[in-house]
Amino acid sequence: MPTNILMPALSPTMEKGNLAKWLKKEGDTVKSGDVLAEIETDKATMEVEAVDEGTLGKILINAGTNDVAVNTPIAVLLNDGEKASDIGTAAAPAPKVAAQKENNVIPLSQNKPAAAPAQLVASSSSERVFASPLAKRIAKQKGVDLSRVKGSGPHGRIIEKDILNAPAGGAASASMAQGMSDTAVRQLYEPGSYEEIPHDQMRRIIAQRLTESKQTIPHFYLTVDCDLEALLAARTAMNHIAPMGEDGKSAYKLSVNDFVIKAMASALQRVPNANVTWTSNALLKHKHSDIGVAVAIEGGLMTPIIRKAETLSLPDISAQMKDYAKRAKTRRLAPHEYQGGSTAISNLGMMGIKNFSAVINPPHATILAVGAGEQRVVVQNGQPVVRTMMSVTLATDHRAVDGVLGAELLNAFKMNIEQPALMFV
């Protein structure tokens, strides 16, 4: 009988994906290993390969469809001797998806406020809420939670004047816990004064993870200033002696961020008790320094992982980062390249940001926020001198890395930056 091709789970955390492109069309012969389609997850675009052989009998989910749940049938594969007429209606219907417009922007003329349900369940009762059709319509427009309105009509029925006298907001939605309803927020702005851009899967996942991080992880912050003069001299010397590649250009060009990655990797080896991950039953103490590095991409960010960074040379780290950054911007990283790790680095120094605090990216226990290197007047041996300084802030999960331990890690990092030879010891 025909075989359903299901939306695959391309990562342990994947619940939905976007079907970006079909690479086979109905009627095409399919062999095991053939690439059928491209699927966009929250972090990457990945290819889906066929497991079985046959003919692609019917495509159930069109290219460009967003938010397709894992294990939803997306196509039907016909075996030898089977015809399209054998498919029948066994395959599950296509899921409801968000409106799909060019550049993911819905024109203002099509914007519709998220309506409150016509009948809601009161928090203290399982009884149905009765309201007139007009009252329901006005409640949708005002974003009024019907379960919170006391009806003055026959038998407690909610009528028009009850809604008109009720305060706006309180529509039953996930945003209730965060304040105003979606509908109530829209009503604060003049129609036509904004455009509505639906959240894509990446932005939803980022919002979910960062909210979870700030709500469940007790963040603790530590800041130090690092003198960059020795590091900048070492960087200049190493770039100067870089061999020439086959293209006639230098084989590598080290950045300050490459040194920062190496310095953090070395610091975690010196302070191994900070190289940990919190779980409810135990601390996972990592043997290697797997450093995540935040890379900004369109619509969000990714954090590719430099594995065993303590064992890598600076040119190797530089080459890996260039490759990861290039593929991250086209969402071509594989899950194992951005999942896991023991810490992360977020560098906004190149944007001119002097200092900031970053949000920990679970399952990491720390994240280092790196500011810009800038010339400042500092005091050395009782005299004012101009030095190139860089402020960094370490955020720690206080359950796993407390204040003293975090200070040890940050001081080890500072020593590596100010005396670069130490990071190779």
XYZ file of C-alpha atoms in Angstrom:
425
model
C 0.000 0.000 0.000
C 1.156 3.618 -0.464
C 3.579 4.901 2.164
C 3.285 8.274 3.883
C 6.419 10.431 3.966
C 6.384 12.249 7.299
C 7.795 15.581 8.406
C 11.029 14.445 10.112
C 12.371 15.581 13.475
C 15.706 17.029 12.411
C 16.812 17.893 15.942
C 15.869 16.750 19.456
C 13.978 20.001 20.142
C 12.211 20.330 16.801
C 8.407 20.357 17.024
C 7.555 22.118 13.752
C 9.314 22.993 10.542
C 8.783 24.979 7.369
C 8.632 23.070 4.094
C 10.803 25.406 2.041
C 11.159 23.586 -1.278
C 10.316 20.339 -3.030
C 13.196 18.940 -5.082
C 11.032 16.177 -6.558
C 7.645 16.550 -8.244
C 4.666 14.242 -8.420
C 5.359 11.287 -10.719
C 9.145 11.378 -10.229
C 10.972 8.147 -9.492
C 12.554 8.162 -6.055
C 15.550 6.117 -4.961
C 16.838 5.606 -1.455
C 19.122 8.511 -0.614
C 17.552 10.945 -3.088
C 16.999 14.424 -1.695
C 13.250 15.039 -1.611
C 12.836 18.456 -0.040
C 14.404 21.247 1.970
C 13.091 21.787 5.491
C 13.680 24.942 7.513
C 13.965 24.373 11.251
C 14.310 27.137 13.832
C 18.049 27.234 13.147
C 18.919 25.759 9.770
C 17.787 24.644 6.330
C 18.311 20.917 5.919
C 17.773 18.362 3.177
C 15.407 15.416 3.615
C 16.479 12.173 1.974
C 14.252 9.327 0.841
C 14.511 6.093 2.813
C 12.507 3.880 0.457
C 12.253 3.539 -3.304
C 9.167 4.194 -5.392
C 7.300 6.983 -7.141
C 6.302 10.285 -5.577
C 2.553 9.837 -5.930
C 1.186 12.930 -4.212
C 2.527 16.007 -2.452
C 0.344 16.766 0.574
C 2.113 19.881 1.881
C 3.016 22.568 -0.625
C 6.385 24.306 -0.733
C 6.375 27.490 1.335
C 4.136 26.053 4.052
C 5.158 27.079 7.576
C 4.741 25.397 10.956
C 4.262 21.816 9.798
C 4.220 19.582 12.887
C 6.716 16.739 13.164
C 5.281 13.410 11.927
C 2.663 15.132 9.746
C 2.370 13.368 6.346
C 3.897 15.658 3.724
C 3.777 13.335 0.696
C 2.814 9.836 -0.393
C 5.237 7.332 -1.932
C 3.874 4.705 -4.314
C 5.468 1.265 -4.414
C 5.912 -0.875 -7.525
C 2.612 -1.546 -9.249
C 0.696 1.107 -7.292
C -1.103 4.016 -8.917
C -2.109 7.475 -7.762
C -5.703 6.250 -7.534
C -4.601 3.884 -4.752
C -3.743 6.749 -2.431
C -7.290 7.419 -1.204
C -7.873 9.778 1.696
C -5.866 8.061 4.419
C -3.253 10.780 4.540
C -3.757 13.416 7.197
C -4.936 16.838 5.996
C -2.523 19.707 5.790
C -2.095 21.552 9.095
C -3.255 25.067 9.661
C -0.431 27.417 8.863
C 0.353 31.056 9.260
C -0.471 33.412 6.397
C 2.332 33.303 3.833
C 3.160 36.512 1.998
C 6.217 37.825 0.243
C 8.959 38.658 2.777
C 6.639 37.305 5.488
C 4.804 40.638 5.631
C 1.001 40.635 5.640
C -0.444 43.752 3.949
C -2.300 46.070 6.306
C -5.526 45.529 4.421
C -5.407 41.888 5.497
C -4.488 42.452 9.135
C -7.124 41.061 11.435
C -6.938 41.379 15.232
C -6.644 38.101 17.063
C -10.218 37.536 18.108
C -11.201 36.241 21.505
C -13.138 32.974 21.343
C -16.912 33.380 21.086
C -17.420 31.234 24.148
C -14.896 31.062 26.938
C -14.612 29.062 30.115
C -14.434 31.066 33.298
C -11.442 30.290 35.482
C -13.621 29.349 38.428
C -16.265 27.416 36.516
C -16.612 24.904 33.725
C -19.984 26.338 32.639
C -20.501 27.744 29.161
C -20.444 31.524 28.852
C -23.649 32.790 27.184
C -23.540 35.977 25.148
C -25.526 37.497 22.316
C -23.976 37.437 18.822
C -23.579 41.241 18.917
C -21.898 41.068 22.320
C -19.490 38.425 21.032
C -18.576 40.524 18.015
C -17.944 43.644 20.089
C -15.956 41.594 22.615
C -13.671 40.424 19.801
C -13.124 44.004 18.654
C -12.388 45.292 22.158
C -10.357 42.288 23.284
C -12.694 41.650 26.221
C -12.568 38.292 28.019
C -16.227 37.227 28.147
C -15.580 34.987 31.143
C -14.809 38.097 33.193
C -18.020 39.921 32.264
C -21.197 39.664 34.325
C -24.243 39.525 32.068
C -27.304 41.669 32.725
C -29.548 39.957 30.174
C -32.070 37.157 30.757
C -30.585 34.309 32.812
C -27.287 36.204 33.063
C -26.762 36.406 29.303
C -24.086 38.906 28.255
C -25.514 41.638 26.042
C -24.135 44.639 24.166
C -24.131 47.159 27.027
C -22.214 44.718 29.277
C -19.355 44.648 26.762
C -19.426 48.399 26.160
C -19.086 48.984 29.900
C -16.323 46.382 30.318
C -12.616 47.369 30.256
C -10.725 46.475 27.092
C -8.112 43.722 27.147
C -8.052 40.369 28.855
C -8.649 38.282 25.742
C -7.878 34.676 26.425
C -4.443 34.205 24.921
C -0.909 33.305 25.894
C -0.090 36.993 26.218
C -2.481 37.419 29.183
C 0.221 36.298 31.577
C 2.549 38.912 30.095
C 0.082 41.803 30.263
C -2.170 43.110 27.515
C -3.794 40.891 24.924
C -2.677 41.045 21.302
C -5.934 42.738 20.378
C -5.628 45.325 23.128
C -2.056 46.151 22.064
C -3.150 46.729 18.464
C -5.827 49.127 19.658
C -3.165 51.415 21.110
C -2.045 52.330 17.573
C -3.806 54.027 14.683
C -4.913 51.625 11.925
C -2.473 51.877 9.043
C 0.339 53.271 11.209
C 2.177 49.943 11.343
C 2.714 46.780 9.367
C 2.293 43.377 10.946
C 5.147 40.901 10.432
C 4.246 37.399 11.655
C 6.844 35.639 13.810
C 8.771 32.968 11.949
C 9.801 29.714 13.614
C 13.253 31.001 14.564
C 11.900 34.104 16.309
C 9.339 32.033 18.225
C 12.010 29.615 19.454
C 14.372 32.450 20.417
C 11.593 34.169 22.376
C 10.644 30.920 24.079
C 14.208 29.984 25.063
C 15.213 33.435 26.277
C 12.033 33.813 28.311
C 12.634 30.391 29.831
C 16.258 31.320 30.541
C 15.431 34.531 32.409
C 12.539 32.930 34.307
C 14.298 29.719 35.373
C 18.021 30.557 35.556
C 19.224 32.832 38.396
C 21.596 35.119 36.476
C 24.595 36.591 38.294
C 26.852 39.163 36.603
C 30.563 39.955 36.935
C 32.487 42.608 34.963
C 36.187 43.297 34.442
C 38.266 45.558 32.194
C 41.017 43.903 30.153
C 44.152 45.614 28.804
C 44.450 44.702 25.100
C 47.866 46.156 24.322
C 49.813 42.858 24.520
C 47.097 40.970 22.641
C 46.997 43.531 19.825
C 50.777 43.342 19.468
C 50.645 39.524 19.333
C 47.829 39.666 16.774
C 49.785 42.029 14.535
C 52.901 39.836 14.734
C 51.008 36.607 13.980
C 49.145 38.125 11.038
C 52.425 39.504 9.702
C 54.054 36.052 9.551
C 51.003 34.273 8.124
C 51.993 32.129 5.125
C 50.569 32.855 1.695
C 47.783 30.644 0.388
C 47.381 29.304 -3.134
C 45.301 32.350 -4.032
C 48.186 34.652 -3.176
C 46.497 35.943 -0.020
C 47.419 35.392 3.627
C 46.416 31.940 4.847
C 44.726 33.546 7.845
C 43.891 36.899 9.385
C 43.296 36.631 13.101
C 40.664 38.775 14.808
C 40.435 39.861 18.433
C 37.430 37.540 18.724
C 39.625 34.545 17.820
C 41.852 35.401 20.806
C 38.756 35.826 23.008
C 37.555 32.311 22.097
C 40.957 30.797 22.833
C 41.284 32.759 26.088
C 37.888 31.524 27.301
C 38.700 27.936 26.325
C 41.965 28.081 28.259
C 40.288 29.736 31.271
C 37.732 26.924 31.516
C 40.556 24.405 31.590
C 42.214 26.326 34.435
C 38.933 26.603 36.344
C 37.291 23.247 35.495
C 34.584 23.594 38.143
C 33.092 26.381 36.026
C 33.019 24.219 32.896
C 29.684 22.679 33.835
C 26.035 22.260 32.923
C 23.214 22.249 35.479
C 20.676 19.425 35.549
C 18.076 18.724 38.217
C 19.994 15.713 39.527
C 23.651 16.547 38.956
C 26.251 18.888 37.493
C 27.726 17.757 34.197
C 31.431 18.604 34.397
C 32.850 18.835 30.886
C 36.339 17.682 29.948
C 36.714 19.968 26.955
C 36.007 23.637 26.296
C 33.248 23.680 23.689
C 32.697 27.378 23.015
C 29.516 28.699 21.408
C 29.884 31.972 19.522
C 26.809 34.085 18.779
C 26.427 34.905 15.080
C 23.800 37.424 13.968
C 21.701 36.306 11.016
C 18.591 37.703 9.389
C 15.687 37.338 11.795
C 17.705 36.157 14.799
C 20.983 34.558 15.761
C 22.745 31.220 15.877
C 25.447 29.942 18.189
C 27.788 27.537 16.384
C 30.092 25.578 18.668
C 33.903 25.503 18.429
C 34.566 21.997 19.805
C 37.647 21.314 21.968
C 38.736 24.919 21.476
C 41.491 24.500 24.063
C 43.267 22.107 21.658
C 43.021 24.316 18.569
C 45.485 26.862 17.244
C 44.349 30.417 16.644
C 44.428 29.965 12.838
C 42.244 26.846 13.225
C 39.756 28.727 15.400
C 39.718 31.592 12.899
C 39.062 29.238 9.959
C 36.258 27.418 11.773
C 34.555 30.660 12.763
C 34.682 32.034 9.213
C 33.141 28.808 7.894
C 30.464 28.679 10.611
C 29.547 32.352 10.215
C 29.192 31.989 6.432
C 26.984 28.899 6.666
C 24.991 30.252 9.615
C 23.870 33.244 7.547
C 22.343 30.858 4.993
C 21.043 28.523 7.726
C 23.190 25.647 6.490
C 24.563 24.482 9.827
C 23.825 20.922 10.905
C 22.279 20.466 14.389
C 25.468 18.999 15.879
C 27.281 22.193 14.881
C 25.142 24.490 17.037
C 23.768 22.269 19.821
C 25.488 21.601 23.126
C 28.604 23.404 24.267
C 29.643 24.475 27.740
C 29.626 28.277 27.424
C 29.039 31.011 24.872
C 30.534 34.310 23.756
C 28.503 37.267 22.523
C 30.686 40.004 21.041
C 29.078 43.358 20.247
C 32.355 45.220 20.352
C 32.460 45.531 16.576
C 29.143 47.403 16.853
C 30.707 49.980 19.154
C 28.996 48.693 22.311
C 31.148 49.425 25.346
C 29.578 46.886 27.724
C 26.396 44.854 28.111
C 24.987 41.781 29.838
C 23.962 38.721 27.833
C 21.264 36.129 28.512
C 22.506 32.604 29.231
C 21.770 30.139 26.455
C 20.684 26.809 28.043
C 22.191 24.312 28.665
C 25.215 26.567 29.207
C 26.018 27.762 32.713
C 27.851 30.918 31.567
C 27.991 33.445 28.756
C 30.617 36.133 28.178
C 29.485 39.520 26.816
C 32.391 41.276 25.072
C 32.464 45.022 24.527
C 34.515 47.234 22.233
C 38.238 47.752 22.608
C 38.813 51.481 23.056
C 41.534 53.813 24.232
C 41.037 54.982 27.809
C 43.076 56.870 30.329
C 44.044 54.500 33.151
C 46.416 54.764 36.094
C 49.634 52.698 36.076
C 52.281 53.125 38.741
C 50.517 56.246 39.929
C 50.605 57.893 36.497
C 47.808 58.385 33.921
C 48.473 56.502 30.683
C 46.438 55.738 27.561
C 45.747 52.036 27.042
C 43.413 50.065 24.802
C 40.857 48.541 27.155
C 37.976 46.106 26.698
C 35.109 45.554 29.161
C 33.666 42.052 29.456
C 30.732 40.826 31.561
C 30.308 37.208 32.571
C 26.761 36.022 33.281
C 26.617 32.825 35.323
C 23.912 30.383 36.295
C 24.216 30.864 40.045
C 22.972 27.320 40.663
C 26.095 25.946 38.972
C 28.667 28.759 39.072
C 28.469 30.992 42.119
C 30.104 34.365 42.624
C 33.564 33.249 43.757
C 33.836 30.558 41.091
C 32.663 32.989 38.434
C 35.272 35.499 39.604
C 37.996 32.852 39.307
C 36.933 32.081 35.753
C 36.774 35.751 34.754
C 40.172 36.485 36.291
C 41.682 33.526 34.413
C 40.200 34.918 31.204
C 41.576 38.398 31.970
C 45.090 36.984 32.533
C 44.942 35.172 29.195
C 43.919 38.350 27.399
C 46.558 40.518 29.055
C 49.308 37.873 28.780
C 48.424 35.960 25.586
C 51.219 33.419 26.000
C 49.372 31.979 29.028
C 46.505 30.684 26.880
C 48.890 28.274 25.177
C 50.290 26.804 28.407
